[in-house]
Each structure stands twice: as C-alpha cells, then as structure tokens.
mmCIF file of C-alpha atoms in Angstrom:
data_model
loop_
_atom_site.group_PDB
_atom_site.id
_atom_site.type_symbol
_atom_site.label_atom_id
_atom_site.label_comp_id
_atom_site.label_asym_id
_atom_site.label_seq_id
_atom_site.Cartn_x
_atom_site.Cartn_y
_atom_site.Cartn_z
ATOM 1 C CA MET A 4 -13.482 -14.193 14.200
ATOM 2 C CA SER A 5 -14.514 -13.856 17.797
ATOM 3 C CA ARG A 6 -13.156 -15.825 20.709
ATOM 4 C CA THR A 7 -16.529 -17.550 20.847
ATOM 5 C CA GLU A 8 -16.081 -18.688 17.270
ATOM 6 C CA ILE A 9 -12.550 -19.838 17.986
ATOM 7 C CA LEU A 10 -13.641 -21.930 20.938
ATOM 8 C CA GLU A 11 -16.856 -23.225 19.386
ATOM 9 C CA THR A 12 -15.205 -24.925 16.424
ATOM 10 C CA PRO A 13 -16.919 -27.700 14.437
ATOM 11 C CA ARG A 14 -14.620 -30.185 16.159
ATOM 12 C CA ARG A 15 -15.786 -29.074 19.591
ATOM 13 C CA GLN A 16 -19.412 -29.088 18.455
ATOM 14 C CA LEU A 17 -19.031 -32.683 17.312
ATOM 15 C CA MET A 18 -17.203 -33.632 20.505
ATOM 16 C CA ARG A 19 -19.911 -32.151 22.661
ATOM 17 C CA ARG A 20 -22.637 -33.833 20.608
ATOM 18 C CA GLY A 21 -20.836 -37.162 20.920
ATOM 19 C CA ILE A 22 -20.453 -36.753 24.673
ATOM 20 C CA ARG A 23 -24.132 -36.141 25.125
ATOM 21 C CA GLN A 24 -25.137 -38.961 22.806
ATOM 22 C CA ARG A 25 -22.965 -41.427 24.722
ATOM 23 C CA ALA A 26 -24.313 -40.180 28.029
ATOM 24 C CA GLU A 27 -27.896 -40.460 26.857
ATOM 25 C CA ALA A 28 -27.273 -43.969 25.543
ATOM 26 C CA ALA A 29 -25.789 -45.003 28.885
ATOM 27 C CA GLN A 30 -28.760 -43.540 30.664
ATOM 28 C CA GLN A 31 -31.237 -45.324 28.414
ATOM 29 C CA GLN A 32 -29.528 -48.628 29.071
ATOM 30 C CA GLN A 33 -29.501 -48.142 32.853
ATOM 31 C CA CYS A 34 -32.774 -46.501 33.858
ATOM 32 C CA GLU A 35 -36.116 -47.363 35.380
ATOM 33 C CA VAL A 36 -39.263 -46.056 33.772
ATOM 34 C CA GLY A 37 -42.167 -45.502 36.119
ATOM 35 C CA ALA A 38 -45.555 -46.535 34.892
ATOM 36 C CA GLY A 39 -46.781 -43.770 32.681
ATOM 37 C CA SER A 40 -44.286 -41.300 34.125
ATOM 38 C CA GLY A 41 -42.226 -40.746 31.005
ATOM 39 C CA HIS A 42 -39.178 -40.020 33.193
ATOM 40 C CA CYS A 43 -36.118 -42.084 33.908
ATOM 41 C CA ARG A 44 -33.270 -41.966 36.388
ATOM 42 C CA PRO A 45 -30.001 -43.911 36.617
ATOM 43 C CA ILE A 46 -30.455 -47.061 38.718
ATOM 44 C CA ARG A 47 -28.656 -46.660 42.021
ATOM 45 C CA SER A 48 -28.560 -50.297 43.035
ATOM 46 C CA ALA A 49 -25.488 -50.586 45.261
ATOM 47 C CA GLY A 50 -25.106 -54.210 44.378
ATOM 48 C CA SER A 51 -24.770 -53.641 40.626
ATOM 49 C CA LYS A 52 -21.261 -53.013 39.299
ATOM 50 C CA ASP A 53 -22.593 -52.220 35.820
ATOM 51 C CA ASN A 54 -24.943 -49.656 37.263
ATOM 52 C CA ARG A 55 -22.133 -47.937 39.171
ATOM 53 C CA ILE A 56 -20.039 -47.799 35.978
ATOM 54 C CA ALA A 57 -22.958 -46.344 34.038
ATOM 55 C CA GLU A 58 -23.622 -43.757 36.717
ATOM 56 C CA ASN A 59 -19.941 -42.751 36.840
ATOM 57 C CA ALA A 60 -19.878 -42.456 33.054
ATOM 58 C CA TRP A 61 -22.970 -40.264 33.173
ATOM 59 C CA THR A 62 -21.426 -38.015 35.820
ATOM 60 C CA GLN A 63 -18.090 -37.620 34.007
ATOM 61 C CA THR A 64 -19.586 -36.977 30.574
ATOM 62 C CA THR A 65 -22.022 -34.444 31.994
ATOM 63 C CA ARG A 66 -19.178 -32.622 33.751
ATOM 64 C CA LEU A 67 -17.096 -32.526 30.563
ATOM 65 C CA SER A 68 -20.026 -31.290 28.508
ATOM 66 C CA ASN A 69 -20.712 -28.556 31.061
ATOM 67 C CA HIS A 70 -16.998 -27.642 31.022
ATOM 68 C CA ILE A 71 -17.136 -27.114 27.258
ATOM 69 C CA ASP A 72 -20.254 -24.971 27.706
ATOM 70 C CA ASN A 73 -18.382 -22.885 30.272
ATOM 71 C CA LEU A 74 -15.420 -22.394 27.927
ATOM 72 C CA VAL A 75 -17.701 -20.987 25.243
ATOM 73 C CA VAL A 76 -19.334 -18.624 27.740
ATOM 74 C CA ILE A 77 -15.898 -17.496 28.966
ATOM 75 C CA GLY A 78 -14.817 -16.894 25.359
ATOM 76 C CA ALA A 79 -17.874 -14.753 24.722
ATOM 77 C CA LYS A 80 -17.155 -12.675 27.829
ATOM 78 C CA MET A 81 -13.527 -12.181 26.775
ATOM 79 C CA MET A 82 -14.624 -10.700 23.455
ATOM 80 C CA LYS A 83 -16.782 -8.185 25.316
ATOM 81 C CA ALA A 84 -13.806 -6.965 27.351
ATOM 82 C CA ARG A 85 -12.875 -3.351 26.764
ATOM 83 C CA HIS A 86 -9.963 -2.774 24.391
ATOM 84 C CA PRO A 87 -6.957 -1.577 26.441
ATOM 85 C CA GLY A 88 -5.992 1.178 24.035
ATOM 86 C CA LEU A 89 -7.633 3.977 22.084
ATOM 87 C CA THR A 90 -10.562 3.166 19.858
ATOM 88 C CA LEU A 91 -13.220 4.805 17.673
ATOM 89 C CA ALA A 92 -16.999 4.936 17.682
ATOM 90 C CA GLY A 93 -18.455 2.440 15.222
ATOM 91 C CA LEU A 94 -15.298 0.336 15.313
ATOM 92 C CA THR A 95 -15.145 -3.303 16.410
ATOM 93 C CA HIS A 96 -12.048 -5.020 17.793
ATOM 94 C CA HIS A 97 -11.398 -8.664 16.929
ATOM 95 C CA GLN A 98 -8.861 -11.421 17.386
ATOM 96 C CA ALA A 99 -8.109 -14.195 14.919
ATOM 97 C CA MET A 100 -5.861 -17.237 15.135
ATOM 98 C CA VAL A 101 -3.951 -17.527 11.864
ATOM 99 C CA ASN A 102 -0.719 -19.236 10.886
ATOM 100 C CA GLY A 103 0.052 -20.183 14.484
ATOM 101 C CA THR A 104 -0.315 -16.689 15.920
ATOM 102 C CA ARG A 105 -3.039 -14.406 17.235
ATOM 103 C CA LEU A 106 -3.716 -11.237 15.275
ATOM 104 C CA HIS A 107 -5.625 -8.220 16.506
ATOM 105 C CA TYR A 108 -7.621 -6.333 13.905
ATOM 106 C CA VAL A 109 -10.420 -3.789 13.774
ATOM 107 C CA SER A 110 -13.324 -3.497 11.377
ATOM 108 C CA ALA A 111 -15.753 -0.790 10.328
ATOM 109 C CA GLY A 112 -18.347 -0.403 7.605
ATOM 110 C CA SER A 113 -20.645 -3.103 6.309
ATOM 111 C CA THR A 114 -21.112 -2.495 2.603
ATOM 112 C CA GLY A 115 -18.978 -2.023 -0.466
ATOM 113 C CA SER A 116 -15.818 -3.768 -1.572
ATOM 114 C CA PRO A 117 -13.419 -4.676 1.267
ATOM 115 C CA ILE A 118 -10.257 -2.725 2.049
ATOM 116 C CA LEU A 119 -7.453 -4.266 4.103
ATOM 117 C CA LEU A 120 -5.188 -1.656 5.726
ATOM 118 C CA VAL A 121 -1.677 -2.689 6.776
ATOM 119 C CA HIS A 122 0.482 -0.325 8.832
ATOM 120 C CA GLY A 123 4.200 0.361 8.750
ATOM 121 C CA PHE A 124 6.795 1.395 11.362
ATOM 122 C CA PRO A 125 6.640 2.577 14.108
ATOM 123 C CA GLU A 126 2.911 2.102 13.986
ATOM 124 C CA SER A 127 -0.112 -0.116 14.574
ATOM 125 C CA TRP A 128 -3.661 -0.087 13.219
ATOM 126 C CA TRP A 129 -4.046 3.283 14.997
ATOM 127 C CA THR A 130 -2.113 5.003 12.225
ATOM 128 C CA PHE A 131 -5.317 4.682 10.150
ATOM 129 C CA HIS A 132 -7.731 5.992 12.788
ATOM 130 C CA LYS A 133 -8.436 9.173 10.808
ATOM 131 C CA LEU A 134 -8.723 7.310 7.512
ATOM 132 C CA ILE A 135 -10.986 4.440 8.579
ATOM 133 C CA PRO A 136 -14.210 6.468 9.093
ATOM 134 C CA LEU A 137 -13.741 8.150 5.719
ATOM 135 C CA LEU A 138 -13.368 4.851 3.870
ATOM 136 C CA ALA A 139 -15.972 2.986 5.942
ATOM 137 C CA ALA A 140 -18.714 5.286 4.673
ATOM 138 C CA ARG A 141 -18.654 3.320 1.416
ATOM 139 C CA HIS A 142 -16.562 0.228 2.103
ATOM 140 C CA ARG A 143 -15.990 -2.549 4.571
ATOM 141 C CA VAL A 144 -12.651 -1.681 6.178
ATOM 142 C CA ILE A 145 -10.304 -3.965 8.096
ATOM 143 C CA ALA A 146 -7.100 -2.695 9.713
ATOM 144 C CA VAL A 147 -4.740 -5.263 11.167
ATOM 145 C CA ASP A 148 -1.866 -5.245 13.629
ATOM 146 C CA LEU A 149 0.925 -7.267 12.025
ATOM 147 C CA ARG A 150 2.400 -10.093 14.090
ATOM 148 C CA GLY A 151 4.576 -8.616 16.811
ATOM 149 C CA PHE A 152 2.967 -5.176 16.459
ATOM 150 C CA GLY A 153 0.151 -3.409 18.266
ATOM 151 C CA ASP A 154 -2.028 -5.816 20.209
ATOM 152 C CA SER A 155 -1.174 -8.875 18.115
ATOM 153 C CA ASP A 156 0.790 -11.743 19.619
ATOM 154 C CA ASN A 157 4.564 -11.264 19.954
ATOM 155 C CA GLN A 158 5.631 -14.603 21.403
ATOM 156 C CA PRO A 159 8.932 -16.126 20.179
ATOM 157 C CA ARG A 160 8.527 -17.256 16.566
ATOM 158 C CA SER A 161 9.403 -16.081 13.064
ATOM 159 C CA TYR A 162 8.736 -12.416 12.323
ATOM 160 C CA ASP A 163 9.983 -12.102 8.757
ATOM 161 C CA SER A 164 7.949 -10.794 5.831
ATOM 162 C CA LYS A 165 7.159 -14.298 4.607
ATOM 163 C CA ALA A 166 5.396 -15.156 7.881
ATOM 164 C CA SER A 167 3.498 -11.862 7.855
ATOM 165 C CA ALA A 168 2.421 -12.417 4.249
ATOM 166 C CA THR A 169 0.989 -15.806 5.174
ATOM 167 C CA ASP A 170 -0.793 -14.208 8.135
ATOM 168 C CA LEU A 171 -2.517 -11.714 5.860
ATOM 169 C CA LEU A 172 -3.527 -14.348 3.335
ATOM 170 C CA GLU A 173 -4.988 -16.612 6.009
ATOM 171 C CA LEU A 174 -6.780 -13.703 7.676
ATOM 172 C CA VAL A 175 -8.491 -12.697 4.430
ATOM 173 C CA ARG A 176 -9.535 -16.270 3.721
ATOM 174 C CA GLN A 177 -10.637 -16.957 7.282
ATOM 175 C CA LEU A 178 -12.842 -13.865 7.292
ATOM 176 C CA GLY A 179 -14.180 -14.706 3.843
ATOM 177 C CA VAL A 180 -13.801 -11.127 2.617
ATOM 178 C CA GLY A 181 -11.509 -11.602 -0.374
ATOM 179 C CA PRO A 182 -10.562 -10.402 -2.814
ATOM 180 C CA VAL A 183 -9.558 -7.183 -1.050
ATOM 181 C CA HIS A 184 -8.139 -3.818 -1.953
ATOM 182 C CA LEU A 185 -4.755 -4.359 -0.301
ATOM 183 C CA THR A 186 -3.582 -1.018 1.086
ATOM 184 C CA ALA A 187 -0.278 -0.784 2.925
ATOM 185 C CA GLN A 188 2.634 1.476 3.727
ATOM 186 C CA ASP A 189 6.271 1.573 4.686
ATOM 187 C CA ILE A 190 8.004 -1.544 6.071
ATOM 188 C CA SER A 191 5.003 -3.795 5.375
ATOM 189 C CA GLY A 192 5.889 -3.582 1.679
ATOM 190 C CA SER A 193 7.592 -6.970 1.409
ATOM 191 C CA SER A 194 4.770 -8.684 3.293
ATOM 192 C CA VAL A 195 1.981 -7.317 1.130
ATOM 193 C CA PHE A 196 3.978 -7.731 -2.080
ATOM 194 C CA ARG A 197 4.555 -11.412 -1.308
ATOM 195 C CA PHE A 198 0.841 -11.792 -0.608
ATOM 196 C CA ALA A 199 -0.344 -10.037 -3.770
ATOM 197 C CA ALA A 200 2.268 -11.488 -6.128
ATOM 198 C CA SER A 201 1.749 -15.074 -4.976
ATOM 199 C CA HIS A 202 -2.038 -14.957 -4.550
ATOM 200 C CA PRO A 203 -3.452 -12.447 -7.060
ATOM 201 C CA GLN A 204 -6.888 -14.068 -6.879
ATOM 202 C CA ASP A 205 -7.234 -12.712 -3.334
ATOM 203 C CA VAL A 206 -6.340 -9.118 -4.213
ATOM 204 C CA LEU A 207 -8.577 -6.707 -6.146
ATOM 205 C CA SER A 208 -6.039 -3.896 -6.221
ATOM 206 C CA PHE A 209 -2.706 -2.976 -4.669
ATOM 207 C CA ILE A 210 -2.312 0.434 -3.043
ATOM 208 C CA ALA A 211 1.206 1.346 -1.907
ATOM 209 C CA ILE A 212 1.738 4.336 0.391
ATOM 210 C CA GLU A 213 5.291 5.591 0.968
ATOM 211 C CA MET A 214 6.586 2.100 0.222
ATOM 212 C CA GLY A 215 9.761 0.570 -1.135
ATOM 213 C CA LEU A 216 10.910 -3.007 -1.639
ATOM 214 C CA PRO A 217 14.150 -4.863 -0.879
ATOM 215 C CA GLY A 218 16.027 -5.519 -4.079
ATOM 216 C CA PHE A 219 14.713 -2.285 -5.562
ATOM 217 C CA GLY A 220 16.681 0.302 -3.603
ATOM 218 C CA LEU A 221 15.065 0.105 -0.173
ATOM 219 C CA GLU A 222 18.253 -1.174 1.466
ATOM 220 C CA ALA A 223 19.991 2.102 0.626
ATOM 221 C CA LEU A 224 17.902 3.791 3.309
ATOM 222 C CA ALA A 225 20.016 1.980 5.910
ATOM 223 C CA ASP A 226 23.244 3.629 4.695
ATOM 224 C CA VAL A 227 23.742 6.442 7.197
ATOM 225 C CA ALA A 228 26.891 7.587 5.383
ATOM 226 C CA ARG A 229 24.655 8.612 2.481
ATOM 227 C CA GLY A 230 21.788 10.131 4.394
ATOM 228 C CA GLY A 231 20.065 6.930 5.460
ATOM 229 C CA ALA A 232 18.116 6.441 8.684
ATOM 230 C CA TRP A 233 20.106 5.136 11.657
ATOM 231 C CA HIS A 234 17.112 3.397 13.209
ATOM 232 C CA ILE A 235 17.042 0.776 10.436
ATOM 233 C CA GLY A 236 20.367 -0.715 11.496
ATOM 234 C CA VAL A 237 19.401 -0.479 15.155
ATOM 235 C CA MET A 238 16.133 -2.308 14.565
ATOM 236 C CA ALA A 239 17.812 -5.002 12.487
ATOM 237 C CA ALA A 240 20.567 -5.743 15.015
ATOM 238 C CA PRO A 241 19.533 -8.724 17.195
ATOM 239 C CA GLY A 242 18.803 -7.654 20.769
ATOM 240 C CA ILE A 243 19.706 -4.016 20.248
ATOM 241 C CA PRO A 244 16.173 -2.522 20.093
ATOM 242 C CA ASP A 245 15.332 -3.812 23.568
ATOM 243 C CA LEU A 246 18.783 -2.900 24.892
ATOM 244 C CA LEU A 247 18.561 0.711 23.748
ATOM 245 C CA LEU A 248 14.837 1.437 23.717
ATOM 246 C CA ALA A 249 13.273 -0.540 26.570
ATOM 247 C CA GLY A 250 11.818 2.039 28.946
ATOM 248 C CA ARG A 251 12.458 4.790 26.394
ATOM 249 C CA GLU A 252 9.728 3.903 23.916
ATOM 250 C CA ARG A 253 7.855 7.163 24.202
ATOM 251 C CA GLU A 254 11.005 9.266 23.951
ATOM 252 C CA PHE A 255 12.084 7.435 20.804
ATOM 253 C CA LEU A 256 8.672 7.788 19.185
ATOM 254 C CA GLY A 257 7.846 11.291 20.356
ATOM 255 C CA ARG A 258 11.246 12.930 19.960
ATOM 256 C CA TYR A 259 12.628 11.141 16.909
ATOM 257 C CA ALA A 260 10.564 8.645 14.918
ATOM 258 C CA PHE A 261 7.481 10.737 14.278
ATOM 259 C CA PRO A 262 8.867 14.312 14.329
ATOM 260 C CA SER A 263 11.745 13.462 11.992
ATOM 261 C CA MET A 264 9.442 12.247 9.216
ATOM 262 C CA CYS A 265 6.281 14.308 9.719
ATOM 263 C CA ALA A 266 5.812 17.526 7.740
ATOM 264 C CA VAL A 267 2.410 18.632 9.029
ATOM 265 C CA SER A 268 2.411 20.280 12.438
ATOM 266 C CA ASP A 269 -0.113 18.898 14.931
ATOM 267 C CA ALA A 270 -0.921 15.957 12.651
ATOM 268 C CA ILE A 271 0.408 13.580 15.294
ATOM 269 C CA VAL A 272 -0.681 14.584 18.783
ATOM 270 C CA GLU A 273 0.248 13.420 22.267
ATOM 271 C CA ASN A 274 -2.577 10.869 22.399
ATOM 272 C CA ASP A 275 -1.251 9.273 19.225
ATOM 273 C CA ILE A 276 2.237 8.980 20.675
ATOM 274 C CA ASP A 277 0.790 7.516 23.867
ATOM 275 C CA GLU A 278 -1.126 4.867 21.936
ATOM 276 C CA PHE A 279 1.849 3.802 19.840
ATOM 277 C CA ALA A 280 4.104 3.817 22.911
ATOM 278 C CA ARG A 281 1.595 1.679 24.824
ATOM 279 C CA THR A 282 2.084 -1.294 22.518
ATOM 280 C CA TYR A 283 5.824 -0.905 21.986
ATOM 281 C CA SER A 284 6.281 -0.709 25.764
ATOM 282 C CA ARG A 285 5.005 -4.227 26.362
ATOM 283 C CA SER A 286 7.498 -7.038 26.872
ATOM 284 C CA ASP A 287 9.353 -7.712 23.591
ATOM 285 C CA GLY A 288 7.382 -4.865 22.060
ATOM 286 C CA TRP A 289 9.932 -4.293 19.280
ATOM 287 C CA ARG A 290 9.952 -7.933 18.167
ATOM 288 C CA GLY A 291 7.718 -7.434 15.127
ATOM 289 C CA ALA A 292 9.640 -4.395 13.896
ATOM 290 C CA ALA A 293 12.999 -6.076 14.438
ATOM 291 C CA GLY A 294 11.866 -9.089 12.448
ATOM 292 C CA LEU A 295 10.754 -7.046 9.451
ATOM 293 C CA TYR A 296 13.898 -4.890 9.406
ATOM 294 C CA GLN A 297 16.129 -7.958 9.636
ATOM 295 C CA SER A 298 14.110 -9.476 6.831
ATOM 296 C CA MET A 299 14.370 -6.304 4.758
ATOM 297 C CA LEU A 300 18.176 -6.341 4.795
ATOM 298 C CA GLN A 301 18.393 -10.016 3.825
ATOM 299 C CA GLU A 302 15.665 -10.676 1.274
ATOM 300 C CA GLY A 303 16.535 -8.382 -1.616
ATOM 301 C CA SER A 304 17.449 -11.128 -4.086
ATOM 302 C CA GLU A 305 14.406 -13.192 -3.090
ATOM 303 C CA ILE A 306 11.976 -10.306 -3.581
ATOM 304 C CA ARG A 307 13.588 -9.412 -6.886
ATOM 305 C CA THR A 308 13.277 -13.011 -8.110
ATOM 306 C CA LEU A 309 9.632 -13.097 -7.046
ATOM 307 C CA ALA A 310 9.006 -9.859 -8.933
ATOM 308 C CA GLU A 311 10.642 -11.236 -12.067
ATOM 309 C CA HIS A 312 8.379 -14.287 -12.136
ATOM 310 C CA ASN A 313 5.239 -12.961 -10.435
ATOM 311 C CA LYS A 314 4.682 -9.309 -11.217
ATOM 312 C CA LEU A 315 1.606 -7.661 -9.763
ATOM 313 C CA GLN A 316 -1.301 -8.407 -12.075
ATOM 314 C CA MET A 317 -3.935 -6.248 -10.403
ATOM 315 C CA PRO A 318 -4.375 -2.458 -10.721
ATOM 316 C CA VAL A 319 -1.745 -0.586 -8.698
ATOM 317 C CA LEU A 320 -1.889 2.841 -7.069
ATOM 318 C CA ALA A 321 1.312 4.420 -5.718
ATOM 319 C CA ILE A 322 0.925 7.289 -3.258
ATOM 320 C CA GLY A 323 3.930 9.370 -2.321
ATOM 321 C CA GLY A 324 4.409 11.926 0.432
ATOM 322 C CA GLY A 325 7.781 12.892 1.792
ATOM 323 C CA GLY A 326 9.417 10.159 -0.270
ATOM 324 C CA GLY A 327 8.322 11.772 -3.520
ATOM 325 C CA SER A 328 8.237 9.432 -6.510
ATOM 326 C CA PHE A 329 10.152 6.616 -4.775
ATOM 327 C CA THR A 330 6.985 4.543 -4.279
ATOM 328 C CA ALA A 331 5.823 4.948 -7.875
ATOM 329 C CA ASP A 332 9.306 4.197 -9.239
ATOM 330 C CA THR A 333 9.393 0.978 -7.217
ATOM 331 C CA MET A 334 5.886 -0.175 -8.121
ATOM 332 C CA THR A 335 6.491 0.444 -11.820
ATOM 333 C CA GLN A 336 9.237 -2.186 -11.723
ATOM 334 C CA VAL A 337 7.074 -4.884 -10.131
ATOM 335 C CA ALA A 338 3.716 -4.443 -11.898
ATOM 336 C CA THR A 339 2.608 -5.738 -15.290
ATOM 337 C CA GLY A 340 0.344 -2.807 -16.123
ATOM 338 C CA GLN A 341 0.506 0.942 -15.774
ATOM 339 C CA VAL A 342 0.867 2.207 -12.228
ATOM 340 C CA ARG A 343 -1.281 5.143 -11.251
ATOM 341 C CA SER A 344 0.702 7.658 -9.214
ATOM 342 C CA VAL A 345 -0.440 10.328 -6.762
ATOM 343 C CA LEU A 346 1.973 12.751 -5.078
ATOM 344 C CA LEU A 347 0.771 14.735 -2.075
ATOM 345 C CA ASP A 348 2.719 17.977 -1.708
ATOM 346 C CA GLY A 349 3.685 19.256 1.711
ATOM 347 C CA ILE A 350 3.167 15.853 3.300
ATOM 348 C CA GLY A 351 5.751 13.823 5.176
ATOM 349 C CA HIS A 352 6.048 10.068 5.542
ATOM 350 C CA TYR A 353 2.948 9.447 7.684
ATOM 351 C CA VAL A 354 0.366 10.149 5.010
ATOM 352 C CA ALA A 355 -2.633 8.584 6.773
ATOM 353 C CA LEU A 356 -2.046 10.772 9.826
ATOM 354 C CA GLU A 357 -0.960 13.931 8.011
ATOM 355 C CA ALA A 358 -3.428 14.056 5.119
ATOM 356 C CA PRO A 359 -6.325 11.639 5.739
ATOM 357 C CA ASP A 360 -8.829 13.531 3.579
ATOM 358 C CA GLU A 361 -6.534 13.690 0.560
ATOM 359 C CA LEU A 362 -5.530 10.068 1.038
ATOM 360 C CA ALA A 363 -9.141 8.917 1.333
ATOM 361 C CA ALA A 364 -10.052 10.820 -1.817
ATOM 362 C CA ALA A 365 -7.196 9.269 -3.808
ATOM 363 C CA ILE A 366 -7.972 5.757 -2.571
ATOM 364 C CA GLY A 367 -11.724 6.169 -3.039
ATOM 365 C CA GLU A 368 -11.441 7.407 -6.616
ATOM 366 C CA PHE A 369 -9.021 4.633 -7.544
ATOM 367 C CA ILE A 370 -11.111 1.882 -5.948
ATOM 368 C CA GLU A 371 -14.287 3.174 -7.555
ATOM 369 C CA GLY A 372 -12.697 2.736 -10.961
ATOM 370 C CA VAL A 373 -11.381 -0.734 -10.130
ATOM 371 C CA ASP A 374 -14.764 -1.864 -8.812
ATOM 372 C CA ALA A 375 -16.557 -0.501 -11.869
ATOM 373 C CA ARG A 376 -14.286 -2.431 -14.214
ATOM 374 C CA SER A 377 -14.452 -5.647 -12.179
ATOM 375 C CA THR A 378 -18.269 -5.644 -12.062
ATOM 376 C CA GLY A 379 -18.771 -4.324 -15.552
#
C-alpha cells in the first residue's frame, strides 16, 4: 500500500465529498444568477448576516478540501522518495500501516503464486537480495522488514513474536495476496509459526530455513556453557544491546555475527555489512531483535501448546545449512504431514546469501509441486 493509498482512505474520500456537497449547497442557497449567465457567486451584501455566515462557511470548507488534496499530493511525493539504503533493479519499496505500526517491504515479480520472505537476525529484507530476482522470474515476491528491523517502524511498543505474527497476517490480508508461500528463517520462526498454525487458510506452504522453535530445543542455543551463542543472552537482556553495541554496530556485524556463522567466503561482502549496519545504527536499532530474543526465551510452553493443538496443516519444506538437520527435526514435530527436507552441504547459517541458486532451486521445485496439487 502506498502512502497515497494510506492517506486517501474511503473515510477521507467521503469526508471530502461531504465537505464539497455542503459547500455547494451553501453556495446554491446564497447566490445571484445573472440573466442567462449560468454562473453564480456568493452574495456579498454587507448588511446580511446570513450571507456573511454562508460566505465564511464556503471559505472554510474550500480551504479544508484543498488541505486534504494537498495531503494526498504530499503522500504521493513521499512514496517517490529514493530509498535510503541499497536496492535492486525491478524492485519496488513500499510502506504499510498494519497492527498499529508501519512496515517496510519490497516487491518484485507480477505473476505466479505469491511468496512472502521473512528475514532472521541480524538481517533485514536485504538478506534475500540475491534470492528475490531468481524467484521473481516465476512468482510474485514480497520481502518484509519485521517490526523494529530494517526500515520498519521501531517506536516503543511490543516486539514479541505474537505482535510480529499479527503484522504478517494483516500485511497479507491488506495486500490481498493470500494465501502465500510463507518462507522464513532463523529468529522469525515463532512469528511465522504462530501465523501459519493459527491461520492456515492464509498460507499455501511453509518453508523453514535454518529455523528452530522455542519449546523444541531452540532455547539450548543460549547456553554458552554447552556451546551456545553468547549474543542470544545479550540481545535478550533489557537495555544491554544498546549499552554494548550502540556505535559498534558494524564491528559486531562484520567481525562477529556474519563471519562466525558463514561458511562461504565472499558470500557476504562489505556492501552487505554496510546495509545491515545502516539500519541497526539508527536510534533503538536493536529493538526488534531484542524483542524477539526476549520472546524466544519466554514462550517455549506457549509455542509447544500451540503446536499440540494447531499443527501445521500445509505442505512443509525444511532447508538446513550449517545447522544440519535441526530445522527438519523441529518441523517434523509441529507438522501433520510429511516434511520435505533439503540439506545444503558446505553452507553456513545464512543460506540466502551463501547459496542463493541452490536455495531458489529447492524452493522453486517445492512450490511448483504445491501449486500443481492445489490447482489440480
């Protein structure tokens, strides 16, 4: 949805129409018609109180109507503003107001079944920039920045997986693109699982990339005494991400987060680090990540209960890289049917950046089969 569409809502259209109708009625009641002229003007008789009231009403309503027109024009110009970060040819940037927040998303492709791409940590939609053109050749592709991430809003509010799940649901319904092939990775697991498990009618298939779930072993990754990742506890501790990482975003991303979990040399280049660092460097740039990690360490029993009562009913594809079979093992426990599994050898955690061609091939083949069955 563009800013123009946000501003020019049905309510505003009706309000503007009502303003003009009332103004025209006032003018009709207080005008002189010249013989055969077909024109009228407000009577300006200084001695008539009613005429002065009518003229004032006309002036005020005209000003308000023009103000609404100006807002719509301003909104249209804002949508044409250049995106502050990296972008791709053939890609369109959008903003949508959903669930009380503003989400940034990109779209490409115009035909085929829709694919919704949801990033993990420490990422944004840019993590899919190599994958999007490959998928968009045959599908409509949408890649979103989760609330608090990328160029989406990060104002003070809830940033748990439940809020993000509602965001995704409302985005799909607002755009009118559902059901979608829901494709996500890493820390977005709880958000997309909540979405798919609770609203299966909006999801054609579920594609999990290097993903775990709270309640199914994901919390163990925070145990540094047993080889877990220290950044999970740091991200989940209130106030600590900003305390330790503010002003050091690029160092954290470029010297630890990406190198420590990437197995393909030169898969993630300096421009990629710059783009990710750009969004995490904004004020409260870690807010989205902190919210999801806090949520992850608290919601295990809730996710497990949801899985017991609402297993995934749609076809599921589990794609593993550096995490091996962990994704497939998790998805098998939360799906009703057989889970298709693909393991990419020699790949680290950032599959979309490290092996976009192999990932696109696996996703494309899986989706082709799902689409054939759903239309057949």
